């Protein structure tokens, strides 16, 4: 051993390092002595010769410094050249080494590519939602969203309201802490006429909107304050996307008149690409705020204190803080609503809050955004599993290369260089994996983004410079993380045993590092699969919720009409439409209503004789629906007591009412609700008689507690209350999709005033409520399955390497009489031990983390025992499957081959 160490010291690179300072002093001393000897030979005394030599040399310190810098530069160049030369040699060696094992290299590259690609895509999602400022918004840190913290009139809990009224906006204009304020509200519109008509997303904005955000148009100009005033000529700004899709990017679109909903508007500009204001939802075009009056047919929204449809943004004044601005805006808001506050109709403790301009950070962000944040952690776990798997594969491969590494050490390579060379191999694998991962992110990024948040406006390609930088950093980190332990382990073994055994003389004892890595993979896989199970249970529970109505085969139809329509005319049109639709062979029933479930709701003040005030329901409500006689049966809402109102009730103007069972219990307890009197709108109004009770039904959300609801027929009383139909409802006999086209054709021919027919299954309004759990279940399952496969491959690979390494031992055992079952049991015991410990650790970690995911679940315990038990069983089965082939190989150990090897 001492001889071997001597050879290593003799041949170790870098053992004899040059000393630039010493060489320089030696060189100066030599030249000084040479000059002295020359002067002595000319007859000068030693003192004179030394003095003359000093005079000739001049400022020795200056020369010494200049020469020292030159020597150091030369030495640095030599070191850098030596480093690059060594790095080139290591790189060539690493490439040759990886090329010798293409199957191993491909498996490692694919494993890392999946982890890096998933992280790149999720970083892009989070970057767009939470990190990046809205596109084209100048100095976004100075722009704030205006929201009001108040007690909800429905739930009674404090919540941040993001919508406001026009009168609120007018109040905020007086806030001196705001440099400028803008309001905007969205509403779908119909673009075009006839066959060319299409539904677009319109945004109605004040004239201050574009200057406040500091955005510059791509083409033309934006409208100003004067053009946003009532009575101004109609103008419109197109989004860049609509300009490209509808008009082919033609600059001649400027000055063109477009038919939009109830009006005609002249195109004056095109917004820059990717600009959606401060919206998450895509915007197709921008209209002046007062164009909303033309579209809805009345201007009551400008004065009604309860018409909440606008959102507000403000740019802070240079000298103002958010806190001071919020306090001043609160004072302005309460002052404008003083009358309502004094009457108890508006909370006196309402407070203005100024939130981030990033919509995903606001209180009205989609639930899917919260799930997407969790999915970032999920992709990190997938990457850790991939790194652990690659590290284990490198460790197993290092065991087979032990003779090669021992020879290199014996020939004099330093431990540091050996470690750097092995690390270089893992970084090379990660680099190729990173390139493949970025390719996967680019190819599948759009699919994943649309799956994650289909309603969000995504701008640009799935991979941009920021994502490339992130992927580069992740690639480097993954390469080092996966390779550092195998590199240290591969360079730290004894030389002579490695030369003697060549990596094939192992025993049954598994290296601790491999054991820990396998346990880590299994534990992290457990966490992902538990998450998948919990979201799947939540999704199943949400889908099984009793809605109170039957969405299967139910179709919602909305009509875009030209001209002004009064209530009676709309009722007449709705009656003609339903009669035509019921004649279609695929339609079982048709009705019309003032309310669209899961989309809209309405309410009047409600009074019950003998009660000073109605009891506050534990859920929301009471909400009113005005409908045709067969509407409840068309929706599939079940009658529990009494009767439904009839066409005769509607034609005679009878004041009859059907109430939900929970509303009946809340108002009259155990007494029969039939025949009870309910007064609507004004306390002095005539009674409405309750004639029926129906099962409670959901109105706005799948997960809500059923609100109090009551239903009244269209007739003279409701028309006097200015109620009119807003949609038609159809019950299809078969698949809803098969009826959509005939329905559109039938209604388009019904009346020339019908510009556009928008028909869709009602399920499309329900699905967004389920999307968060569907997203969680899908993505957790996808990544969990990926982690499971990676973990299984890792376990199989390590066991296969272990069996191959122990071939001599297993052969000897077989020669000494060990039966195949015994050899199989040894491998299975090793696999089940690793898997069992990993499952136990993973379940403990999942239980500890379960509380934080609880708010995202529905009617599911975050520590659901069935999910935890199921995941444990699945992982143990996976461990058995992964060990099957190595166990079979162990049972076929060749005793004669082992004895011949010895």
mmCIF file of N, CA and C in Angstrom, residues 81 92 405 473 482 512 635 694 703 725:
data_model
loop_
_atom_site.group_PDB
_atom_site.id
_atom_site.type_symbol
_atom_site.label_atom_id
_atom_site.label_comp_id
_atom_site.label_asym_id
_atom_site.label_seq_id
_atom_site.Cartn_x
_atom_site.Cartn_y
_atom_site.Cartn_z
ATOM 1 N N UNK A 81 -4.513 27.246 -19.811
ATOM 2 C CA UNK A 81 -4.334 26.327 -20.921
ATOM 3 C C UNK A 81 -4.328 24.880 -20.426
ATOM 4 N N UNK A 92 -13.693 14.531 -23.636
ATOM 5 C CA UNK A 92 -13.599 13.461 -24.624
ATOM 6 C C UNK A 92 -13.757 12.097 -23.959
ATOM 7 N N UNK A 405 -11.852 2.757 -12.710
ATOM 8 C CA UNK A 405 -11.511 3.921 -11.877
ATOM 9 C C UNK A 405 -10.265 3.639 -11.040
ATOM 10 N N UNK A 473 -30.534 26.693 -15.503
ATOM 11 C CA UNK A 473 -30.173 26.581 -14.091
ATOM 12 C C UNK A 473 -30.609 25.234 -13.514
ATOM 13 N N UNK A 482 -27.531 14.965 -9.174
ATOM 14 C CA UNK A 482 -27.556 13.544 -9.485
ATOM 15 C C UNK A 482 -26.165 12.932 -9.501
ATOM 16 N N UNK A 512 -25.330 1.865 1.617
ATOM 17 C CA UNK A 512 -26.282 2.720 2.315
ATOM 18 C C UNK A 512 -26.787 3.847 1.425
ATOM 19 N N UNK A 635 -85.994 21.694 -16.442
ATOM 20 C CA UNK A 635 -84.718 21.605 -15.724
ATOM 21 C C UNK A 635 -84.572 20.298 -14.963
ATOM 22 N N UNK A 694 -90.717 22.662 -4.247
ATOM 23 C CA UNK A 694 -89.825 21.828 -5.047
ATOM 24 C C UNK A 694 -88.549 21.551 -4.263
ATOM 25 N N UNK A 703 -70.586 23.493 -5.145
ATOM 26 C CA UNK A 703 -70.246 23.217 -3.753
ATOM 27 C C UNK A 703 -71.027 24.066 -2.754
ATOM 28 N N UNK A 725 -87.509 37.462 -20.296
ATOM 29 C CA UNK A 725 -86.686 36.258 -20.499
ATOM 30 C C UNK A 725 -85.260 36.611 -20.892
#
